[in-house]
mmCIF file of C-alpha atoms and ligand atoms in Angstrom:
data_model
loop_
_atom_site.group_PDB
_atom_site.id
_atom_site.type_symbol
_atom_site.label_atom_id
_atom_site.label_comp_id
_atom_site.label_asym_id
_atom_site.label_seq_id
_atom_site.Cartn_x
_atom_site.Cartn_y
_atom_site.Cartn_z
ATOM 1 C CA UNK A 1 30.801 -54.340 35.709
ATOM 2 C CA UNK A 2 32.418 -57.854 35.889
ATOM 3 C CA UNK A 3 34.843 -58.341 33.000
ATOM 4 C CA UNK A 4 33.897 -61.583 31.264
ATOM 5 C CA UNK A 5 35.775 -62.804 28.180
ATOM 6 C CA UNK A 6 32.707 -61.570 26.251
ATOM 7 C CA UNK A 7 32.924 -57.984 27.515
ATOM 8 C CA UNK A 8 36.667 -57.967 27.017
ATOM 9 C CA UNK A 9 36.185 -59.041 23.425
ATOM 10 C CA UNK A 10 33.590 -56.234 22.986
ATOM 11 C CA UNK A 11 35.961 -53.636 24.355
ATOM 12 C CA UNK A 12 38.621 -54.754 21.993
ATOM 13 C CA UNK A 13 36.203 -54.702 19.066
ATOM 14 C CA UNK A 14 35.009 -51.305 20.106
ATOM 15 C CA UNK A 15 38.552 -49.957 20.036
ATOM 16 C CA UNK A 16 39.255 -51.457 16.687
ATOM 17 C CA UNK A 17 36.149 -49.891 15.052
ATOM 18 C CA UNK A 18 37.352 -46.453 16.182
ATOM 19 C CA UNK A 19 34.797 -45.904 18.958
ATOM 20 C CA UNK A 20 37.473 -44.634 21.266
ATOM 21 C CA UNK A 21 38.431 -41.942 18.667
ATOM 22 C CA UNK A 22 37.713 -38.437 19.953
ATOM 23 C CA UNK A 23 36.738 -36.026 17.237
ATOM 24 C CA UNK A 24 36.573 -32.185 17.182
ATOM 25 C CA UNK A 25 35.565 -29.850 14.249
ATOM 26 C CA UNK A 26 36.215 -26.148 14.038
ATOM 27 C CA UNK A 27 35.378 -23.635 11.280
ATOM 28 C CA UNK A 28 37.561 -21.263 9.312
ATOM 29 C CA UNK A 29 36.900 -17.541 9.254
ATOM 30 C CA UNK A 30 37.138 -14.207 7.522
ATOM 31 C CA UNK A 31 37.873 -10.763 8.799
ATOM 32 C CA UNK A 32 35.332 -8.125 7.664
ATOM 33 C CA UNK A 33 37.446 -5.454 9.463
ATOM 34 C CA UNK A 34 40.412 -4.947 11.669
ATOM 35 C CA UNK A 35 43.067 -7.616 10.974
ATOM 36 C CA UNK A 36 46.662 -6.546 12.131
ATOM 37 C CA UNK A 37 45.154 -3.498 14.063
ATOM 38 C CA UNK A 38 43.495 -6.031 16.428
ATOM 39 C CA UNK A 39 47.027 -7.257 17.415
ATOM 40 C CA UNK A 40 47.528 -3.814 18.987
ATOM 41 C CA UNK A 41 44.282 -3.548 20.976
ATOM 42 C CA UNK A 42 41.912 -2.160 18.269
ATOM 43 C CA UNK A 43 38.652 -3.868 17.618
ATOM 44 C CA UNK A 44 38.044 -6.244 14.737
ATOM 45 C CA UNK A 45 34.929 -7.868 13.238
ATOM 46 C CA UNK A 46 35.352 -11.466 11.994
ATOM 47 C CA UNK A 47 32.974 -14.296 11.133
ATOM 48 C CA UNK A 48 33.033 -18.064 10.857
ATOM 49 C CA UNK A 49 32.745 -19.698 7.458
ATOM 50 C CA UNK A 50 31.495 -23.139 6.446
ATOM 51 C CA UNK A 51 34.977 -24.631 5.756
ATOM 52 C CA UNK A 52 36.093 -26.942 8.545
ATOM 53 C CA UNK A 53 39.132 -28.663 10.142
ATOM 54 C CA UNK A 54 38.508 -32.020 11.737
ATOM 55 C CA UNK A 55 40.948 -33.537 14.265
ATOM 56 C CA UNK A 56 40.599 -37.160 15.394
ATOM 57 C CA UNK A 57 42.630 -38.212 18.322
ATOM 58 C CA UNK A 58 43.188 -41.792 19.646
ATOM 59 C CA UNK A 59 45.109 -42.884 22.727
ATOM 60 C CA UNK A 60 48.214 -45.042 22.100
ATOM 61 C CA UNK A 61 49.893 -47.438 24.708
ATOM 62 C CA UNK A 62 53.436 -46.190 24.063
ATOM 63 C CA UNK A 63 54.541 -42.608 24.792
ATOM 64 C CA UNK A 64 54.641 -41.684 21.060
ATOM 65 C CA UNK A 65 52.916 -38.908 19.281
ATOM 66 C CA UNK A 66 51.974 -39.426 15.642
ATOM 67 C CA UNK A 67 50.333 -36.762 13.543
ATOM 68 C CA UNK A 68 48.992 -37.296 10.085
ATOM 69 C CA UNK A 69 47.469 -34.201 8.332
ATOM 70 C CA UNK A 70 45.960 -34.728 4.934
ATOM 71 C CA UNK A 71 47.629 -32.505 2.411
ATOM 72 C CA UNK A 72 50.052 -30.991 5.001
ATOM 73 C CA UNK A 73 52.285 -33.871 6.113
ATOM 74 C CA UNK A 74 52.993 -36.056 9.024
ATOM 75 C CA UNK A 75 55.390 -36.161 12.020
ATOM 76 C CA UNK A 76 56.165 -38.225 14.989
ATOM 77 C CA UNK A 77 58.040 -37.857 18.310
ATOM 78 C CA UNK A 78 58.348 -39.001 21.837
ATOM 79 C CA UNK A 79 56.681 -37.427 24.892
ATOM 80 C CA UNK A 80 59.095 -36.286 27.640
ATOM 81 C CA UNK A 81 58.680 -34.400 30.800
ATOM 82 C CA UNK A 82 61.320 -31.979 31.669
ATOM 83 C CA UNK A 83 61.190 -29.941 34.933
ATOM 84 C CA UNK A 84 57.391 -30.397 35.058
ATOM 85 C CA UNK A 85 56.791 -29.442 31.439
ATOM 86 C CA UNK A 86 55.685 -31.856 28.793
ATOM 87 C CA UNK A 87 57.317 -31.685 25.367
ATOM 88 C CA UNK A 88 57.495 -33.747 22.167
ATOM 89 C CA UNK A 89 61.181 -34.719 21.576
ATOM 90 C CA UNK A 90 62.980 -36.538 18.747
ATOM 91 C CA UNK A 91 60.670 -34.990 16.196
ATOM 92 C CA UNK A 92 60.788 -36.425 12.671
ATOM 93 C CA UNK A 93 58.888 -35.516 9.628
ATOM 94 C CA UNK A 94 56.976 -32.288 8.758
ATOM 95 C CA UNK A 95 57.790 -30.706 12.050
ATOM 96 C CA UNK A 96 57.555 -27.038 10.997
ATOM 97 C CA UNK A 97 54.181 -27.561 9.099
ATOM 98 C CA UNK A 98 52.694 -29.179 12.186
ATOM 99 C CA UNK A 99 54.101 -26.782 14.779
ATOM 100 C CA UNK A 100 50.605 -25.365 15.839
ATOM 101 C CA UNK A 101 49.432 -29.030 16.422
ATOM 102 C CA UNK A 102 52.374 -30.162 18.429
ATOM 103 C CA UNK A 103 52.384 -26.975 20.586
ATOM 104 C CA UNK A 104 48.674 -27.416 21.290
ATOM 105 C CA UNK A 105 49.220 -31.071 22.347
ATOM 106 C CA UNK A 106 52.018 -30.029 24.740
ATOM 107 C CA UNK A 107 49.915 -27.273 26.292
ATOM 108 C CA UNK A 108 47.003 -29.604 26.971
ATOM 109 C CA UNK A 109 49.401 -32.057 28.687
ATOM 110 C CA UNK A 110 50.809 -29.164 30.711
ATOM 111 C CA UNK A 111 47.267 -27.960 31.604
ATOM 112 C CA UNK A 112 46.459 -31.327 33.164
ATOM 113 C CA UNK A 113 50.040 -32.160 34.293
ATOM 114 C CA UNK A 114 49.570 -35.562 32.517
ATOM 115 C CA UNK A 115 50.243 -37.011 29.093
ATOM 116 C CA UNK A 116 49.506 -39.990 26.922
ATOM 117 C CA UNK A 117 50.597 -41.479 23.645
ATOM 118 C CA UNK A 118 48.514 -40.315 20.808
ATOM 119 C CA UNK A 119 47.741 -40.795 17.120
ATOM 120 C CA UNK A 120 46.128 -37.634 15.535
ATOM 121 C CA UNK A 121 44.486 -37.492 12.089
ATOM 122 C CA UNK A 122 43.687 -34.171 10.703
ATOM 123 C CA UNK A 123 41.552 -33.380 7.674
ATOM 124 C CA UNK A 124 40.893 -29.848 6.598
ATOM 125 C CA UNK A 125 39.003 -27.836 3.929
ATOM 126 C CA UNK A 126 40.956 -24.708 4.949
ATOM 127 C CA UNK A 127 44.270 -24.319 3.053
ATOM 128 C CA UNK A 128 47.207 -23.337 5.379
ATOM 129 C CA UNK A 129 48.514 -19.719 5.000
ATOM 130 C CA UNK A 130 45.282 -18.783 3.163
ATOM 131 C CA UNK A 131 44.159 -16.158 5.622
ATOM 132 C CA UNK A 132 41.077 -18.203 6.366
ATOM 133 C CA UNK A 133 42.075 -19.110 9.906
ATOM 134 C CA UNK A 134 43.487 -22.524 9.384
ATOM 135 C CA UNK A 135 45.838 -22.368 12.441
ATOM 136 C CA UNK A 136 43.045 -21.265 14.812
ATOM 137 C CA UNK A 137 40.740 -24.008 13.380
ATOM 138 C CA UNK A 138 43.487 -26.674 14.004
ATOM 139 C CA UNK A 139 44.638 -25.421 17.375
ATOM 140 C CA UNK A 140 41.152 -25.274 18.815
ATOM 141 C CA UNK A 141 40.122 -28.610 17.457
ATOM 142 C CA UNK A 142 43.437 -30.266 18.648
ATOM 143 C CA UNK A 143 42.953 -28.861 22.191
ATOM 144 C CA UNK A 144 39.440 -30.139 22.289
ATOM 145 C CA UNK A 145 40.204 -33.641 20.853
ATOM 146 C CA UNK A 146 43.366 -34.186 22.978
ATOM 147 C CA UNK A 147 41.571 -33.120 26.247
ATOM 148 C CA UNK A 148 38.742 -35.580 25.404
ATOM 149 C CA UNK A 149 41.315 -38.391 25.085
ATOM 150 C CA UNK A 150 42.503 -37.544 28.569
ATOM 151 C CA UNK A 151 38.867 -37.962 29.690
ATOM 152 C CA UNK A 152 38.419 -34.227 30.327
ATOM 153 C CA UNK A 153 35.717 -31.905 28.983
ATOM 154 C CA UNK A 154 37.036 -28.380 28.711
ATOM 155 C CA UNK A 155 34.634 -25.374 28.372
ATOM 156 C CA UNK A 156 34.784 -23.449 25.106
ATOM 157 C CA UNK A 157 36.381 -20.546 27.054
ATOM 158 C CA UNK A 158 39.137 -22.796 28.373
ATOM 159 C CA UNK A 159 39.749 -24.235 24.855
ATOM 160 C CA UNK A 160 40.071 -20.753 23.333
ATOM 161 C CA UNK A 161 42.529 -19.791 26.122
ATOM 162 C CA UNK A 162 44.809 -22.730 25.605
ATOM 163 C CA UNK A 163 44.573 -22.486 21.751
ATOM 164 C CA UNK A 164 45.441 -18.740 22.136
ATOM 165 C CA UNK A 165 48.671 -19.549 24.173
ATOM 166 C CA UNK A 166 49.559 -22.054 21.467
ATOM 167 C CA UNK A 167 49.210 -19.384 18.607
ATOM 168 C CA UNK A 168 51.072 -16.815 20.720
ATOM 169 C CA UNK A 169 53.972 -19.127 21.357
ATOM 170 C CA UNK A 170 54.236 -20.311 17.663
ATOM 171 C CA UNK A 171 53.537 -17.009 16.024
ATOM 172 C CA UNK A 172 55.230 -14.585 18.406
ATOM 173 C CA UNK A 173 52.305 -12.247 18.449
ATOM 174 C CA UNK A 174 48.619 -12.938 17.917
ATOM 175 C CA UNK A 175 45.124 -11.533 18.748
ATOM 176 C CA UNK A 176 42.366 -13.628 20.241
ATOM 177 C CA UNK A 177 40.241 -13.159 17.123
ATOM 178 C CA UNK A 178 41.102 -16.392 15.433
ATOM 179 C CA UNK A 179 40.632 -18.702 18.384
ATOM 180 C CA UNK A 180 37.441 -16.987 19.567
ATOM 181 C CA UNK A 181 35.805 -17.178 16.153
ATOM 182 C CA UNK A 182 36.901 -20.842 15.713
ATOM 183 C CA UNK A 183 35.608 -21.762 19.061
ATOM 184 C CA UNK A 184 32.370 -19.683 19.342
ATOM 185 C CA UNK A 185 31.476 -19.090 15.686
ATOM 186 C CA UNK A 186 28.993 -16.386 14.524
ATOM 187 C CA UNK A 187 30.007 -12.728 13.922
ATOM 188 C CA UNK A 188 32.337 -11.536 16.682
ATOM 189 C CA UNK A 189 33.633 -8.115 17.562
ATOM 190 C CA UNK A 190 36.906 -8.776 19.343
ATOM 191 C CA UNK A 191 38.924 -6.291 21.313
ATOM 192 C CA UNK A 192 41.895 -7.563 23.449
ATOM 193 C CA UNK A 193 40.512 -10.240 25.747
ATOM 194 C CA UNK A 194 36.828 -9.236 25.258
ATOM 195 C CA UNK A 195 34.553 -10.342 22.559
ATOM 196 C CA UNK A 196 30.895 -9.872 21.753
ATOM 197 C CA UNK A 197 28.630 -11.688 19.384
ATOM 198 C CA UNK A 198 26.968 -9.308 16.854
ATOM 199 C CA UNK A 199 23.517 -10.590 16.148
ATOM 200 C CA UNK A 200 20.645 -9.863 13.771
ATOM 201 C CA UNK A 201 22.823 -8.560 10.963
ATOM 202 C CA UNK A 202 21.178 -8.232 7.527
ATOM 203 C CA UNK A 203 22.105 -10.892 5.007
ATOM 204 C CA UNK A 204 25.589 -10.400 3.526
ATOM 205 C CA UNK A 205 26.858 -11.890 0.304
ATOM 206 C CA UNK A 206 30.521 -12.589 0.326
ATOM 207 C CA UNK A 207 32.746 -14.234 -2.233
ATOM 208 C CA UNK A 208 36.218 -15.220 -1.256
ATOM 209 C CA UNK A 209 39.109 -15.208 -3.689
ATOM 210 C CA UNK A 210 42.112 -17.497 -2.879
ATOM 211 C CA UNK A 211 45.337 -16.533 -4.682
ATOM 212 C CA UNK A 212 46.962 -19.840 -3.775
ATOM 213 C CA UNK A 213 49.967 -17.987 -2.371
ATOM 214 C CA UNK A 214 51.032 -18.903 1.186
ATOM 215 C CA UNK A 215 50.997 -15.910 3.521
ATOM 216 C CA UNK A 216 53.025 -16.450 6.624
ATOM 217 C CA UNK A 217 51.117 -14.793 9.505
ATOM 218 C CA UNK A 218 54.081 -14.689 11.895
ATOM 219 C CA UNK A 219 56.368 -12.821 9.489
ATOM 220 C CA UNK A 220 53.589 -10.446 8.287
ATOM 221 C CA UNK A 221 52.749 -9.510 11.921
ATOM 222 C CA UNK A 222 56.501 -9.110 12.455
ATOM 223 C CA UNK A 223 56.768 -6.702 9.485
ATOM 224 C CA UNK A 224 53.930 -4.514 10.876
ATOM 225 C CA UNK A 225 55.561 -4.586 14.324
ATOM 226 C CA UNK A 226 58.792 -3.371 12.668
ATOM 227 C CA UNK A 227 57.028 -0.622 10.880
ATOM 228 C CA UNK A 228 55.432 0.575 14.150
ATOM 229 C CA UNK A 229 58.933 0.835 15.685
ATOM 230 C CA UNK A 230 60.537 2.707 12.787
ATOM 231 C CA UNK A 231 57.528 4.907 11.877
ATOM 232 C CA UNK A 232 55.295 4.995 14.985
ATOM 233 C CA UNK A 233 53.689 8.398 14.227
ATOM 234 C CA UNK A 234 52.372 7.142 10.889
ATOM 235 C CA UNK A 235 51.730 3.492 11.804
ATOM 236 C CA UNK A 236 49.816 4.152 15.029
ATOM 237 C CA UNK A 237 47.480 6.499 13.229
ATOM 238 C CA UNK A 238 46.777 3.830 10.513
ATOM 239 C CA UNK A 239 46.103 1.280 13.210
ATOM 240 C CA UNK A 240 43.755 3.485 15.202
ATOM 241 C CA UNK A 241 41.884 4.427 12.025
ATOM 242 C CA UNK A 242 41.388 0.797 11.240
ATOM 243 C CA UNK A 243 39.849 0.365 14.767
ATOM 244 C CA UNK A 244 37.441 3.394 14.143
ATOM 245 C CA UNK A 245 36.450 1.905 10.794
ATOM 246 C CA UNK A 246 35.539 -1.445 12.404
ATOM 247 C CA UNK A 247 33.075 0.124 14.783
ATOM 248 C CA UNK A 248 31.579 2.454 12.122
ATOM 249 C CA UNK A 249 31.449 -0.653 9.883
ATOM 250 C CA UNK A 250 29.481 -2.733 12.484
ATOM 251 C CA UNK A 251 26.952 0.176 12.905
ATOM 252 C CA UNK A 252 26.608 0.575 9.168
ATOM 253 C CA UNK A 253 26.085 -3.117 8.589
ATOM 254 C CA UNK A 254 23.424 -3.225 11.317
ATOM 255 C CA UNK A 255 21.675 -0.210 9.689
ATOM 256 C CA UNK A 256 21.743 -2.009 6.288
ATOM 257 C CA UNK A 257 23.497 0.868 4.334
ATOM 258 C CA UNK A 258 25.430 -1.513 2.059
ATOM 259 C CA UNK A 259 26.824 1.212 -0.062
ATOM 260 C CA UNK A 260 28.485 2.848 2.851
ATOM 261 C CA UNK A 261 29.528 -0.561 4.145
ATOM 262 C CA UNK A 262 31.387 -1.174 0.870
ATOM 263 C CA UNK A 263 33.101 2.192 1.094
ATOM 264 C CA UNK A 264 34.394 1.312 4.574
ATOM 265 C CA UNK A 265 35.565 -2.127 3.405
ATOM 266 C CA UNK A 266 37.553 -0.309 0.667
ATOM 267 C CA UNK A 267 38.932 2.175 3.177
ATOM 268 C CA UNK A 268 40.133 -0.735 5.439
ATOM 269 C CA UNK A 269 41.913 -2.234 2.423
ATOM 270 C CA UNK A 270 43.650 1.110 1.624
ATOM 271 C CA UNK A 271 45.004 1.161 5.170
ATOM 272 C CA UNK A 272 46.152 -2.506 4.944
ATOM 273 C CA UNK A 273 48.002 -1.461 1.752
ATOM 274 C CA UNK A 274 49.613 1.316 3.711
ATOM 275 C CA UNK A 275 50.776 -1.190 6.331
ATOM 276 C CA UNK A 276 52.470 -3.155 3.484
ATOM 277 C CA UNK A 277 50.607 -6.343 3.930
ATOM 278 C CA UNK A 278 48.761 -6.554 0.560
ATOM 279 C CA UNK A 279 50.223 -8.172 -2.578
ATOM 280 C CA UNK A 280 50.090 -7.780 -6.324
ATOM 281 C CA UNK A 281 47.778 -10.787 -6.750
ATOM 282 C CA UNK A 282 45.378 -9.441 -4.073
ATOM 283 C CA UNK A 283 45.445 -6.041 -5.674
ATOM 284 C CA UNK A 284 44.588 -7.605 -8.994
ATOM 285 C CA UNK A 285 41.576 -9.475 -7.567
ATOM 286 C CA UNK A 286 40.404 -6.440 -5.676
ATOM 287 C CA UNK A 287 40.493 -4.258 -8.891
ATOM 288 C CA UNK A 288 38.772 -7.026 -10.977
ATOM 289 C CA UNK A 289 35.977 -7.697 -8.600
ATOM 290 C CA UNK A 290 35.216 -4.036 -7.896
ATOM 291 C CA UNK A 291 35.158 -3.407 -11.594
ATOM 292 C CA UNK A 292 32.634 -6.281 -11.930
ATOM 293 C CA UNK A 293 30.167 -4.914 -9.395
ATOM 294 C CA UNK A 294 31.509 -5.871 -5.941
ATOM 295 C CA UNK A 295 30.341 -3.256 -3.443
ATOM 296 C CA UNK A 296 33.671 -3.465 -1.568
ATOM 297 C CA UNK A 297 36.674 -5.731 -1.543
ATOM 298 C CA UNK A 298 39.718 -6.199 0.771
ATOM 299 C CA UNK A 299 42.161 -8.750 1.840
ATOM 300 C CA UNK A 300 41.320 -10.982 4.774
ATOM 301 C CA UNK A 301 43.592 -12.369 7.409
ATOM 302 C CA UNK A 302 47.369 -11.693 7.484
ATOM 303 C CA UNK A 303 47.705 -10.847 3.691
ATOM 304 C CA UNK A 304 50.991 -11.333 1.675
ATOM 305 C CA UNK A 305 48.939 -13.519 -0.633
ATOM 306 C CA UNK A 306 46.224 -15.730 0.892
ATOM 307 C CA UNK A 307 42.641 -14.557 0.315
ATOM 308 C CA UNK A 308 40.573 -11.534 -0.394
ATOM 309 C CA UNK A 309 36.847 -11.052 0.188
ATOM 310 C CA UNK A 310 34.369 -9.288 -2.186
ATOM 311 C CA UNK A 311 31.136 -7.997 -0.783
ATOM 312 C CA UNK A 312 28.665 -8.515 -3.589
ATOM 313 C CA UNK A 313 25.037 -7.821 -4.408
ATOM 314 C CA UNK A 314 22.861 -10.994 -4.129
ATOM 315 C CA UNK A 315 23.196 -13.617 -6.903
ATOM 316 C CA UNK A 316 26.400 -12.256 -8.411
ATOM 317 C CA UNK A 317 27.909 -15.267 -10.138
ATOM 318 C CA UNK A 318 30.048 -12.935 -12.252
ATOM 319 C CA UNK A 319 32.274 -12.101 -9.311
ATOM 320 C CA UNK A 320 33.271 -15.848 -8.896
ATOM 321 C CA UNK A 321 33.852 -15.928 -12.642
ATOM 322 C CA UNK A 322 36.147 -12.893 -12.679
ATOM 323 C CA UNK A 323 38.181 -14.390 -9.800
ATOM 324 C CA UNK A 324 38.573 -17.531 -11.846
ATOM 325 C CA UNK A 325 39.538 -15.566 -14.970
ATOM 326 C CA UNK A 326 42.331 -13.995 -12.882
ATOM 327 C CA UNK A 327 43.822 -17.455 -12.274
ATOM 328 C CA UNK A 328 42.554 -17.703 -8.627
ATOM 329 C CA UNK A 329 39.960 -19.864 -6.862
ATOM 330 C CA UNK A 330 36.535 -18.436 -5.963
ATOM 331 C CA UNK A 331 34.990 -19.765 -2.675
ATOM 332 C CA UNK A 332 31.354 -19.146 -2.074
ATOM 333 C CA UNK A 333 31.228 -19.413 1.650
ATOM 334 C CA UNK A 334 28.319 -19.383 3.994
ATOM 335 C CA UNK A 335 29.140 -16.960 6.800
ATOM 336 C CA UNK A 336 28.108 -16.633 10.532
ATOM 337 C CA UNK A 337 28.150 -20.470 11.021
ATOM 338 C CA UNK A 338 28.581 -22.109 14.406
ATOM 339 C CA UNK A 339 31.954 -22.757 16.189
ATOM 340 C CA UNK A 340 33.803 -25.753 17.584
ATOM 341 C CA UNK A 341 31.938 -29.012 17.973
ATOM 342 C CA UNK A 342 33.228 -31.865 20.001
HETATM 343 C C1 LIG B 1 45.700 -13.249 10.951
HETATM 344 O O1 LIG B 1 44.663 -14.158 10.613
HETATM 345 C C2 LIG B 1 45.102 -11.901 11.572
HETATM 346 C C3 LIG B 1 46.149 -11.005 12.227
HETATM 347 O O2 LIG B 1 45.428 -9.933 12.768
HETATM 348 C C4 LIG B 1 46.888 -11.717 13.362
HETATM 349 C C5 LIG B 1 45.951 -11.951 14.545
HETATM 350 O O3 LIG B 1 44.961 -11.418 14.723
HETATM 351 O O4 LIG B 1 46.362 -12.797 15.378
HETATM 352 C C6 LIG B 1 47.072 -10.556 11.221
#
């Protein structure tokens, strides 16, 4: 194309109206079974929910990274290449709160051995530290949006791999559950680096209860790791039993025996209690929802606050009410939704 003054003007206009912005959207998630145990190679069952994180990325002329995340904070820094690795230096602002985002940007630049200045705008329905997979949603969407700005189209598998490295580096230890569910959506059985979509499940009614308390995944995973070192004979048995419950739970759900499914959800919760990752607020919500007719209830994600899930009979508005009466936020989520779009 010959660049006339008219086409130049049009290009400029396009940039102004945000047409060069690359957008990626990833869902949050809940664990039906297997959190924590999955970090040690046991299977987990998790599913995507209809709460989303949107990342918009735009190229900048200067080698600066600016990140603005609604409700979380903002940070900026300069891109530097040291010994072949890209990193964001001279960071200012909410550096700690945005560590998953900055690590994901660096890893995409390393993947392509190329970098660019960027402005990132993030908007999320998923509260951080809620146990609903906020870090996996933001890492996968960041990897997708930043690679698009570089003019590249990563496969979903490549996105999940880069996002997993990001979580691993920031968190110290992580399973692939979070990034796989955020990327591929649906119901996934995850075991180490393998995952399988579980299809044709009967309808499941789930109400989420959010305590509003921040649960730090890195330190909760660290606590379980410590317990495994000091009490391996007990801890390993608990972890293996959670893995067995996951597989029995998948078969039970497939067979539609909801009463037994609820018993297994409760058994998983008891084992998470034994690992020390529950909290008084979670315990309170579990007791209240079970007393109000929930078939089963357990924490979801890392614990230490965050969220619990109640498996309920259909049309059970009283469960949401009881969560509210306990000073917490009920979230009626649709489950099994699709994964990353970009
Ligand atoms: C956190 O959402 C779930 C954990 O199992 C950690 C992980 O799977 O990476 C605690």
